[in-house]
Amino acid sequence: MKRDTPFTLLTNGTALSWADVPEWPLAEFLRNVGAELGRGERLSSFFGVPEGDALRLVAVLAFDAGNTLAVGRSQSFSGSFPALTATHAQAHLFEREIWEQHGVVPENHPWLKPVRKDHGAGPAVGDFFRVDGREIHEVAVGPVHAGIIEPGHFRFQCAGEEVLHLEIALGFQHRGVEEAIAGGPHRATVYQMETVAGDTTIGHATAYANALEALAGTEAPLRAQWLRAIALELERLANHTGDLGALAGDVAFLPTASACGKIRGDFLNLTALLCGNRFGRGLVRPGGCLLDGDTERLSQLRKRLETALAEVQQAAAWLWDAASVRTRFEHTGHLHAKQAAAIGLVGPAARACGLVRDVRFDHPTGWHRFAQVPVSVWPDGDVFARARVRWLEIQRSGDFLREQLDAVPEGETMSSLPALAPNSLAVALVEGWRGEVCHVALTGADGKLRRYKITDPSFHNWTGLALALRGQAISDFPLCNKSFNLSYCGFDL
Amino acid sequence: MNLDPLNFLGQTLALLLLAPLLSGCIKNWKAKLQNRRGPRPWQVYFDIAKFLRKDMVISEHASWVFSFAPYVVFLTALLAGLMVPMINAPAPLRLFGGVLAVVGLLALGRFFLALGGLDPASAFGGMGSSREMTISAIAEPAMMLAIFTVAITAGSTDLSQIAQSTQSATWKLLNPAHVLAFAAMFVVLLAETGRIPVDNPATHLELTMIHEAMLLEYSGRYLAFMEWGASIKQLVLMTLLVNVFFPVGLAGPQASVAALGISLAAYLAKLLALSAVVVVVETTNAKMRLFRVPDLLSTAFVLAALALLSTFLFQ
Amino acid sequence: MSVHDTLLNRLKRGCETMAYPKGPAPALPDRHGGALKVEAAKCDASCSACVTVCPTEAIARPAGKPVALDLGRCIFCAECVTVCPTKAITQSNDHRMAVRQREDLVLGDTGKEQVRLAQALDEKLRRLFGRSLKLRQVSAAGCNACEADTNVLGTIGWDLGRFGIQFVASPRHADGLLITGPVSKNMELALKKTYIALPEPRIVIALGACAIAGGPFIGHPQHHNGASGLVPVDLFIPGCPPHPLTILDGLLRLLDRLGESDARR
């Protein structure tokens, strides 16, 4: 679908020369981005590239309907810029991040607060949106909260048991991943990419590998691409199973909670069968896959996969049959499709609102160019919908794996990576199990990474959780949180 | 035969020792039903023993109420337990008002439990206390109506007399009033002991907690007494349910050792059967949404009211 | 789900909890590798291939001294194993890696080729915690893999509850902290406050490469390179992430609950 746009189009997983990225004066750049967002396109990434004392803004847009990405940049400027958030909510966190990382002020940004860094006392201290009134009370949860989970701060404004407003403050896990990549890739970079979000190792590692391969002007061998796709779906299976179990656990429905906990371990062990590590560490590398599976190993994988899929089928059947579970899930944590589109929601959470967006479908790369997974969508936007989408994805990933394991491509799995092209920009999108993982790599004149931007799907989706809690009972918060199941460290980097 | 001091001592020991074991059994069976080994039934003993030996960390906002509450919760549960016939009737302790005193003691315990949750000024504790009070506002009248039903049939508010009177005329067990009252009490039992579908005793999610939320600030010795008191209250309510509504096998006064033995066996059997039912209910249901819990308890209240009406209708 | 289904399922599947530690430990995934074994005596005089290839600078070979591999910094990428020409560094496939002292993770020197496994807690603490240990988990910038594998210990296959070990919501109910992550500066205050909220006596367990020495992010200014600098640590469990079996072995070793079949070395 050819459409008139001033942006340069780019396919997922490819690179272009920095000079070829269209450049406009700041105001025109922002107008162009706004125009595209106004047409319904999505902002995949929006960040700053420092040039001496000044800053350049870069926008990567996803034209889902056109199956293409679009890039553009502004000229250098300093001081401040008119905030896009004023007219397009999707940009809000990106602009706060730009302010925090580079110091330029987005003017008229409705809620300019740091994203990850604190100002001395920690992200939980500071201004929070407050509601005043005689029967209003404020509940603060975190950073150390419920059970074994990453840290985050949740500030509720409640009238009795009803939540009027929820504000989420993250940043507790800021480890300085982006800062460390500059001048790289270094010896530790690939290991850091694997642990950006530790449960999305394959997702982030594949995006990193794709970005570097694009910059080197090469592609991983087909067998490696196939292996990556297998590992990605195994990761999806493990996490979605865990989520169904956790959702059951949060409503204290013990049969499914116990069963899914075990089956998740089984799926993790399938990934470990491939590479030794339950989370897929040490498998995906720029240039291919470090480890391979022979016929024996792959057939064992296939057999164990069948058993695990049958078990999760039964565990999920108990979940859907229980009326007490359905009353908890239905109409809880409701998010409208319009809200979801406005904030740029991605992943199963977006698909559960009826939005058809999936990187494997809209921007296929790697093995997904040859083998399709149907997109799993459910219209309602409540906890039930999000659970249902996960269930559909489990089934479809299972089918995909069965199909792929029955048709193994030949070839090597690793090739050496040529040097990275200098002054080039590459974008790699991967549909991680939470949603769209976006890595944007920019090399300098020396062929080293000058700027590396990581956008985890949680960066888009935390706002969705905050919106979904409005008007809900505060005791439903853990259930809603679990139904989104977002990454704290993927957001914090 | 002057059984009273022996009776008193025996029942106190039974309450103290049996209560943690019962909690442990329920946990163990729930685990077994989920296909896992689970903690041993006597694990709760180890937990309480450890808490008694640990230090305490107390919020700077807490007052004397915080320190007083665990002992009140513990003692009221114990005293209420002494008024309910366990192995033989009459029960060791007789206070004016009989069943009303039992309800009153439990209410006093709950009152201080809720205050203890509010005292350290923590948000979770406050929410837990408010939720506990919302539930008890309906659960307590339901419990009272259910017990009044059997009291009217027996013509007395003394629990021991109620038990003996029901025992003497076994057809009363199938009396519609009796059955309705039993059903109401069962729902109240689930609510008062914080079991699924009302509350999840094993949850780590503070925002969903009711009973556990009020205990979040307690540590060491205080926590030990709070937990112990809660398990004794659970035992008391279950004993009430099995021995007042189904006093089959309950030994009378001046009972022989053999009769006491039979009574003990019957009591334990009934207790275990009730625990099994509780475990199955917990395992097959999800927890209800908080604002739906009053609906469930209102149902219990209506059942109890119907039970009371039935006593007049079927007299 | 009906009562009938529940009971039927239970009877059909039986108890799914593993026999360990009363039976043999489940096998590690065959490509896992387990703990490393470093025999410095086998090194070539001038070789330092492993030093250059290690992403977390866990290996050092000071002049005139034997090679030293710090398993606490190790993220188990096995690059050193691949690159070593004399097979001085090998994978032992042993899941046991937990130690009490940080130095017990430094491998290489004669007599120190392998991890010196953890001794149990002292008599007093063992009497107190041996049958009932409640832990509060604090994720101080962990990536969620260590947390996920800790969560897995609560599932029906592993069933941590059968040992009396439980994860609790309130630090006031806890006997120990289980820390994951390199302890970011943003989490420093929360970690300290949680530690203070634990009643005495208390223990601290550092789980994973990040909590011991910073993991893949070692040296970044945004965090403290692990928990040791902030709280006294009683047990170190290496791994990235440690396999649930390693974590369980570490916890049971600490409480002396392992039984004869797997006695301490």
Coordinates of N, CA and C in Angstrom, one line a residue, chain B residues 30-212:
Chain B
K30 N -5.0 -29.6 51.7 CA -5.1 -28.7 50.5 C -4.0 -29.0 49.6
A31 N -2.8 -29.1 50.1 CA -1.6 -29.4 49.3 C -1.8 -30.7 48.6
K32 N -2.2 -31.8 49.4 CA -2.3 -33.1 48.8 C -3.3 -33.1 47.6
L33 N -4.4 -32.3 47.8 CA -5.4 -32.3 46.7 C -4.8 -31.5 45.5
Q34 N -3.8 -30.8 45.7 CA -3.1 -30.1 44.5 C -2.0 -31.0 44.0
N35 N -1.9 -32.2 44.4 CA -0.9 -33.1 43.9 C 0.5 -32.8 44.4
R36 N 0.6 -32.1 45.6 CA 2.0 -32.0 46.1 C 2.0 -32.4 47.5
R37 N 3.2 -32.6 48.1 CA 3.4 -33.2 49.4 C 2.9 -32.3 50.5
G38 N 3.2 -31.0 50.4 CA 2.7 -30.0 51.4 C 3.5 -30.1 52.7
P39 N 3.3 -29.0 53.5 CA 4.0 -29.0 54.8 C 3.4 -30.0 55.7
R40 N 4.1 -30.5 56.6 CA 3.6 -31.6 57.6 C 2.5 -31.0 58.4
P41 N 1.6 -31.8 58.9 CA 0.5 -31.2 59.7 C 1.0 -30.6 61.0
W42 N 2.1 -31.0 61.5 CA 2.6 -30.3 62.7 C 3.6 -29.2 62.4
Q43 N 3.6 -28.7 61.2 CA 4.5 -27.6 60.8 C 4.1 -26.3 61.6
V44 N 2.8 -26.1 61.9 CA 2.3 -24.9 62.6 C 2.9 -24.8 64.0
Y45 N 3.1 -26.0 64.6 CA 3.8 -26.0 65.9 C 5.2 -25.4 65.8
F46 N 5.9 -25.8 64.8 CA 7.3 -25.3 64.7 C 7.2 -23.8 64.4
D47 N 6.3 -23.3 63.6 CA 6.2 -21.9 63.3 C 5.9 -21.1 64.5
I48 N 4.9 -21.5 65.3 CA 4.6 -20.8 66.5 C 5.7 -20.8 67.5
A49 N 6.4 -22.0 67.6 CA 7.5 -22.0 68.6 C 8.6 -21.1 68.1
K50 N 8.8 -21.0 66.8 CA 9.9 -20.1 66.4 C 9.5 -18.7 66.6
F51 N 8.3 -18.3 66.3 CA 7.9 -16.9 66.5 C 8.0 -16.5 68.0
L52 N 7.7 -17.4 68.9 CA 7.8 -17.1 70.3 C 9.2 -16.8 70.7
R53 N 10.2 -17.4 70.0 CA 11.6 -17.1 70.4 C 12.2 -16.0 69.6
K54 N 11.5 -15.4 68.7 CA 12.1 -14.3 67.9 C 11.9 -13.0 68.5
D55 N 12.7 -12.1 68.1 CA 12.6 -10.7 68.6 C 11.4 -10.0 67.9
M56 N 11.1 -8.8 68.3 CA 10.0 -8.1 67.7 C 10.4 -6.8 67.2
V57 N 9.8 -6.4 66.0 CA 10.1 -5.1 65.5 C 8.7 -4.4 65.4
I58 N 8.6 -3.3 66.2 CA 7.3 -2.6 66.3 C 7.4 -1.2 65.7
S59 N 6.4 -0.9 65.0 CA 6.3 0.4 64.3 C 6.3 1.5 65.4
E60 N 6.9 2.6 65.0 CA 7.0 3.7 66.0 C 5.6 4.4 66.2
H61 N 4.6 4.1 65.3 CA 3.3 4.7 65.5 C 2.4 3.9 66.4
A62 N 2.9 2.7 66.8 CA 2.0 1.8 67.5 C 1.8 2.2 69.0
S63 N 0.7 1.9 69.5 CA 0.4 2.3 70.9 C 0.2 1.1 71.8
W64 N -0.3 1.2 73.0 CA -0.6 0.1 73.9 C -1.6 -0.9 73.3
V65 N -2.4 -0.4 72.4 CA -3.5 -1.2 71.8 C -2.8 -2.4 71.0
F66 N -1.7 -2.0 70.3 CA -1.0 -2.9 69.5 C -0.4 -4.1 70.3
S67 N 0.1 -3.7 71.5 CA 0.7 -4.7 72.3 C -0.4 -5.6 73.1
F68 N -1.5 -4.9 73.3 CA -2.6 -5.6 74.1 C -3.4 -6.6 73.3
A69 N -3.6 -6.2 72.0 CA -4.4 -7.0 71.1 C -4.1 -8.5 71.0
P70 N -2.8 -8.9 70.8 CA -2.6 -10.3 70.7 C -3.1 -11.1 71.9
Y71 N -2.9 -10.6 73.1 CA -3.3 -11.3 74.3 C -4.8 -11.4 74.3
V72 N -5.5 -10.3 74.0 CA -7.0 -10.3 74.0 C -7.5 -11.3 73.0
V73 N -6.9 -11.3 71.8 CA -7.4 -12.3 70.8 C -7.2 -13.7 71.2
F74 N -6.0 -13.9 71.8 CA -5.7 -15.3 72.3 C -6.6 -15.7 73.4
L75 N -6.8 -14.9 74.4 CA -7.6 -15.2 75.6 C -9.0 -15.4 75.3
T76 N -9.6 -14.4 74.5 CA -11.0 -14.5 74.2 C -11.3 -15.8 73.5
A77 N -10.4 -16.2 72.5 CA -10.6 -17.4 71.8 C -10.6 -18.6 72.8
L78 N -9.6 -18.6 73.7 CA -9.5 -19.7 74.6 C -10.7 -19.8 75.5
L79 N -11.2 -18.6 76.1 CA -12.3 -18.6 77.0 C -13.6 -19.1 76.2
A80 N -13.7 -18.6 75.0 CA -14.9 -19.0 74.2 C -14.9 -20.5 74.0
G81 N -13.7 -21.0 73.8 CA -13.5 -22.5 73.6 C -13.8 -23.3 74.8
L82 N -13.6 -22.7 76.0 CA -13.9 -23.4 77.2 C -15.4 -23.5 77.5
M83 N -16.1 -22.7 76.8 CA -17.6 -22.7 77.0 C -18.3 -23.7 76.0
V84 N -17.6 -24.2 75.0 CA -18.2 -25.1 74.1 C -17.9 -26.5 74.4
P85 N -18.8 -27.4 74.5 CA -18.6 -28.8 74.9 C -17.7 -29.5 73.8
M86 N -16.6 -30.1 74.2 CA -15.7 -30.8 73.3 C -15.9 -32.3 73.4
I87 N -15.4 -32.8 74.5 CA -15.5 -34.2 74.7 C -16.7 -34.6 75.5
N88 N -17.0 -33.8 76.5 CA -18.2 -34.1 77.3 C -18.9 -32.8 77.6
A89 N -20.2 -33.0 77.9 CA -21.0 -31.8 78.3 C -21.3 -32.0 79.8
P90 N -21.3 -31.1 80.7 CA -21.2 -29.7 80.3 C -19.7 -29.2 80.1
A91 N -19.6 -28.1 79.4 CA -18.3 -27.6 79.1 C -17.7 -27.0 80.4
P92 N -16.4 -26.9 80.6 CA -15.8 -26.5 81.8 C -16.2 -25.1 82.3
L93 N -16.4 -24.2 81.4 CA -16.7 -22.8 81.8 C -18.2 -22.5 81.5
R94 N -18.8 -21.9 82.5 CA -20.2 -21.4 82.3 C -20.3 -20.0 82.6
L95 N -20.5 -19.2 81.6 CA -20.7 -17.8 81.9 C -22.2 -17.4 81.6
F96 N -22.6 -16.3 82.3 CA -24.0 -15.9 82.1 C -24.3 -15.6 80.7
G97 N -25.3 -16.1 80.1 CA -25.7 -15.8 78.7 C -25.3 -16.9 77.8
G98 N -24.5 -17.9 78.3 CA -24.2 -19.0 77.4 C -23.7 -18.7 76.0
V99 N -24.5 -19.0 75.1 CA -24.1 -18.8 73.7 C -23.8 -17.3 73.4
L100 N -24.5 -16.4 74.0 CA -24.3 -15.0 73.8 C -22.9 -14.6 74.3
A101 N -22.5 -15.2 75.4 CA -21.2 -14.9 75.9 C -20.1 -15.4 74.9
V102 N -20.3 -16.5 74.3 CA -19.4 -17.0 73.3 C -19.3 -16.0 72.2
V103 N -20.4 -15.6 71.6 CA -20.4 -14.7 70.5 C -19.8 -13.4 71.0
G104 N -20.1 -13.0 72.2 CA -19.5 -11.7 72.7 C -18.0 -11.8 72.8
L105 N -17.5 -12.9 73.3 CA -16.1 -13.1 73.5 C -15.4 -13.0 72.1
L106 N -15.9 -13.7 71.2 CA -15.3 -13.7 69.8 C -15.4 -12.3 69.2
A107 N -16.5 -11.6 69.5 CA -16.6 -10.3 69.0 C -15.5 -9.4 69.6
L108 N -15.3 -9.5 70.9 CA -14.3 -8.7 71.6 C -12.9 -9.0 71.0
G109 N -12.6 -10.3 70.7 CA -11.4 -10.6 70.1 C -11.2 -9.9 68.7
R110 N -12.3 -10.0 68.0 CA -12.3 -9.4 66.6 C -12.1 -7.9 66.7
F111 N -12.7 -7.3 67.7 CA -12.6 -5.8 67.9 C -11.2 -5.4 68.1
F112 N -10.5 -6.2 69.0 CA -9.1 -5.8 69.2 C -8.2 -6.2 68.1
L113 N -8.5 -7.2 67.4 CA -7.8 -7.6 66.2 C -7.8 -6.4 65.2
A114 N -9.0 -5.9 65.0 CA -9.2 -4.8 64.0 C -8.4 -3.6 64.5
L115 N -8.5 -3.3 65.8 CA -7.8 -2.1 66.3 C -6.3 -2.3 66.1
G116 N -5.9 -3.6 66.4 CA -4.4 -3.9 66.2 C -4.0 -3.6 64.8
G117 N -4.9 -3.8 63.8 CA -4.6 -3.6 62.4 C -4.5 -2.1 62.1
L118 N -5.3 -1.3 62.8 CA -5.4 0.1 62.5 C -4.2 0.8 63.2
D119 N -3.8 0.3 64.4 CA -2.9 1.1 65.3 C -1.6 1.5 64.6
P120 N -0.9 0.6 64.0 CA 0.4 1.0 63.4 C 0.3 2.0 62.2
A121 N -0.9 2.4 61.9 CA -1.1 3.4 60.8 C -0.5 2.9 59.5
S122 N -0.7 1.7 59.2 CA -0.3 1.2 57.8 C -1.5 1.1 57.0
A123 N -1.4 1.4 55.7 CA -2.6 1.4 54.8 C -3.2 0.0 54.7
F124 N -2.3 -1.0 54.6 CA -2.9 -2.4 54.5 C -3.6 -2.8 55.7
G125 N -3.1 -2.5 56.9 CA -3.8 -2.9 58.1 C -5.1 -2.2 58.2
G126 N -5.2 -0.9 57.9 CA -6.4 -0.2 57.9 C -7.5 -0.8 57.0
M127 N -7.0 -1.2 55.8 CA -8.0 -1.8 54.8 C -8.4 -3.1 55.3
G128 N -7.5 -3.9 55.9 CA -7.9 -5.2 56.4 C -8.9 -5.0 57.5
S129 N -8.7 -4.1 58.4 CA -9.6 -3.9 59.5 C -11.0 -3.5 59.0
S130 N -11.0 -2.6 58.1 CA -12.3 -2.1 57.6 C -13.1 -3.3 56.9
R131 N -12.3 -4.1 56.2 CA -13.0 -5.3 55.5 C -13.5 -6.3 56.5
E132 N -12.7 -6.5 57.5 CA -13.1 -7.5 58.6 C -14.4 -7.0 59.2
M133 N -14.5 -5.7 59.5 CA -15.7 -5.2 60.1 C -16.9 -5.3 59.2
T134 N -16.7 -5.1 57.9 CA -17.8 -5.2 57.0 C -18.3 -6.6 57.0
I135 N -17.4 -7.6 57.0 CA -17.8 -8.9 56.9 C -18.5 -9.3 58.2
S136 N -17.9 -9.0 59.3 CA -18.5 -9.4 60.6 C -19.8 -8.7 60.9
A137 N -20.1 -7.6 60.3 CA -21.3 -6.9 60.5 C -22.5 -7.8 60.1
I138 N -22.3 -8.6 59.1 CA -23.3 -9.5 58.6 C -23.1 -11.0 59.2
A139 N -21.9 -11.3 59.3 CA -21.6 -12.7 59.7 C -22.1 -12.9 61.2
E140 N -21.8 -11.9 62.0 CA -22.2 -12.1 63.4 C -23.7 -12.3 63.6
P141 N -24.5 -11.4 63.1 CA -26.0 -11.7 63.2 C -26.4 -13.0 62.7
A142 N -25.8 -13.4 61.6 CA -26.1 -14.7 61.0 C -25.8 -15.8 62.0
M143 N -24.6 -15.7 62.6 CA -24.2 -16.7 63.6 C -25.2 -16.8 64.7
M144 N -25.5 -15.6 65.2 CA -26.4 -15.5 66.4 C -27.8 -16.1 66.1
L145 N -28.3 -15.8 64.9 CA -29.6 -16.3 64.6 C -29.6 -17.8 64.4
A146 N -28.5 -18.3 63.9 CA -28.4 -19.8 63.7 C -28.3 -20.5 65.1
I147 N -27.6 -19.9 66.0 CA -27.5 -20.5 67.3 C -28.7 -20.3 68.1
F148 N -29.4 -19.2 67.9 CA -30.7 -19.0 68.6 C -31.7 -20.1 68.2
T149 N -31.6 -20.5 66.9 CA -32.5 -21.5 66.4 C -32.4 -22.7 67.3
V150 N -31.2 -23.2 67.4 CA -31.0 -24.4 68.2 C -31.3 -24.2 69.7
A151 N -31.0 -22.9 70.1 CA -31.3 -22.6 71.5 C -32.7 -22.7 71.8
I152 N -33.6 -22.1 70.9 CA -35.0 -22.1 71.1 C -35.5 -23.6 71.2
T153 N -35.1 -24.4 70.2 CA -35.5 -25.8 70.2 C -35.1 -26.5 71.5
A154 N -34.0 -26.1 72.0 CA -33.5 -26.8 73.3 C -34.0 -26.1 74.5
G155 N -34.5 -24.9 74.3 CA -35.1 -24.2 75.5 C -34.1 -23.5 76.4
S156 N -32.8 -23.3 75.9 CA -31.8 -22.7 76.8 C -30.7 -22.1 75.9
T157 N -30.0 -21.2 76.5 CA -28.8 -20.6 75.8 C -27.5 -21.2 76.2
D158 N -27.6 -22.2 77.1 CA -26.4 -22.8 77.6 C -26.0 -23.8 76.5
L159 N -24.8 -23.7 76.0 CA -24.4 -24.6 74.9 C -24.4 -26.1 75.3
S160 N -24.0 -26.3 76.5 CA -23.9 -27.7 76.9 C -25.3 -28.3 76.9
Q161 N -26.3 -27.5 77.4 CA -27.7 -28.0 77.5 C -28.3 -28.2 76.1
I162 N -27.9 -27.3 75.2 CA -28.4 -27.4 73.8 C -27.9 -28.7 73.2
A163 N -26.6 -28.9 73.4 CA -26.0 -30.2 72.9 C -26.7 -31.4 73.4
Q164 N -26.9 -31.4 74.7 CA -27.5 -32.6 75.3 C -28.9 -32.8 74.9
S165 N -29.7 -31.7 74.8 CA -31.0 -31.8 74.4 C -31.2 -32.3 73.0
T166 N -30.3 -31.8 72.1 CA -30.3 -32.3 70.7 C -30.0 -33.7 70.6
Q167 N -29.0 -34.1 71.5 CA -28.6 -35.5 71.5 C -29.7 -36.4 71.9
S168 N -30.5 -36.0 72.9 CA -31.5 -36.9 73.4 C -32.6 -37.2 72.4
A169 N -32.8 -36.2 71.5 CA -33.9 -36.5 70.5 C -33.3 -36.4 69.1
T170 N -32.7 -37.5 68.6 CA -32.0 -37.4 67.4 C -32.8 -37.0 66.2
W171 N -34.1 -37.1 66.2 CA -34.9 -36.7 65.0 C -34.7 -35.2 64.8
K172 N -34.3 -34.5 65.9 CA -34.1 -33.1 65.7 C -33.0 -32.7 64.7
L173 N -32.1 -33.7 64.5 CA -31.0 -33.4 63.6 C -31.5 -33.2 62.1
L174 N -32.6 -33.8 61.8 CA -33.2 -33.6 60.5 C -34.3 -32.6 60.4
N175 N -34.5 -31.9 61.5 CA -35.4 -30.8 61.5 C -35.0 -29.7 60.5
P176 N -35.9 -29.3 59.7 CA -35.6 -28.2 58.7 C -34.8 -27.0 59.3
A177 N -35.3 -26.6 60.5 CA -34.7 -25.5 61.1 C -33.2 -25.8 61.4
H178 N -33.0 -27.0 61.9 CA -31.6 -27.4 62.2 C -30.7 -27.4 61.0
V179 N -31.2 -28.0 59.9 CA -30.4 -28.1 58.7 C -30.1 -26.7 58.1
L180 N -31.1 -25.8 58.1 CA -30.9 -24.5 57.6 C -29.8 -23.8 58.5
A181 N -30.0 -23.9 59.8 CA -29.1 -23.3 60.7 C -27.6 -23.8 60.5
F182 N -27.5 -25.1 60.3 CA -26.2 -25.7 60.0 C -25.6 -25.1 58.8
A183 N -26.4 -25.0 57.7 CA -25.9 -24.4 56.5 C -25.4 -23.0 56.7
A184 N -26.2 -22.2 57.4 CA -25.8 -20.8 57.7 C -24.5 -20.8 58.4
M185 N -24.4 -21.6 59.5 CA -23.2 -21.6 60.3 C -22.0 -22.0 59.5
F186 N -22.2 -22.9 58.5 CA -21.0 -23.3 57.7 C -20.5 -22.2 56.9
V187 N -21.4 -21.4 56.3 CA -20.9 -20.2 55.6 C -20.2 -19.2 56.5
V188 N -20.8 -19.0 57.7 CA -20.2 -18.1 58.7 C -18.8 -18.7 59.1
L189 N -18.7 -20.0 59.2 CA -17.4 -20.6 59.5 C -16.3 -20.2 58.5
L190 N -16.7 -20.3 57.2 CA -15.8 -19.9 56.1 C -15.4 -18.5 56.2
A191 N -16.3 -17.6 56.6 CA -16.1 -16.2 56.6 C -15.2 -15.9 57.9
E192 N -15.6 -16.4 59.0 CA -14.8 -16.1 60.2 C -13.4 -16.6 60.3
T193 N -13.2 -17.8 59.6 CA -11.8 -18.3 59.6 C -11.0 -17.9 58.4
G194 N -11.6 -17.0 57.6 CA -10.9 -16.4 56.4 C -10.5 -17.4 55.4
R195 N -11.4 -18.3 55.0 CA -11.1 -19.3 54.0 C -11.7 -18.9 52.6
I196 N -11.1 -19.5 51.6 CA -11.7 -19.4 50.3 C -13.1 -19.9 50.4
P197 N -14.2 -19.3 49.8 CA -14.2 -18.2 48.9 C -14.2 -16.8 49.5
V198 N -14.1 -16.7 50.8 CA -14.2 -15.3 51.4 C -12.8 -14.6 51.4
D199 N -11.8 -15.4 51.8 CA -10.4 -14.8 51.9 C -9.5 -15.9 51.6
N200 N -8.3 -15.6 51.2 CA -7.3 -16.7 50.9 C -6.2 -16.6 52.0
P201 N -6.2 -17.7 52.9 CA -5.3 -17.6 54.0 C -3.8 -17.7 53.5
A202 N -3.6 -18.2 52.3 CA -2.2 -18.5 51.9 C -1.7 -17.4 51.0
T203 N -2.4 -16.3 50.8 CA -2.0 -15.3 49.8 C -0.9 -14.4 50.3
H204 N -0.1 -13.9 49.3 CA 0.9 -12.9 49.6 C 0.5 -11.6 49.1
L205 N -0.7 -11.4 48.6 CA -1.1 -10.2 47.9 C -1.8 -9.3 49.0
E206 N -1.0 -8.3 49.4 CA -1.6 -7.5 50.5 C -2.9 -6.8 50.2
L207 N -3.1 -6.4 49.0 CA -4.3 -5.7 48.6 C -5.5 -6.5 48.7
T208 N -5.4 -7.8 48.7 CA -6.6 -8.7 48.7 C -6.8 -9.3 50.1
M209 N -5.9 -9.0 51.0 CA -6.0 -9.7 52.3 C -7.1 -9.1 53.1
I210 N -7.7 -9.9 53.9 CA -8.6 -9.4 55.0 C -8.0 -9.7 56.3
H211 N -8.0 -11.0 56.7 CA -7.5 -11.3 58.0 C -6.0 -11.1 58.1
E212 N -5.3 -11.6 57.1 CA -3.8 -11.5 57.1 C -3.3 -10.1 57.1

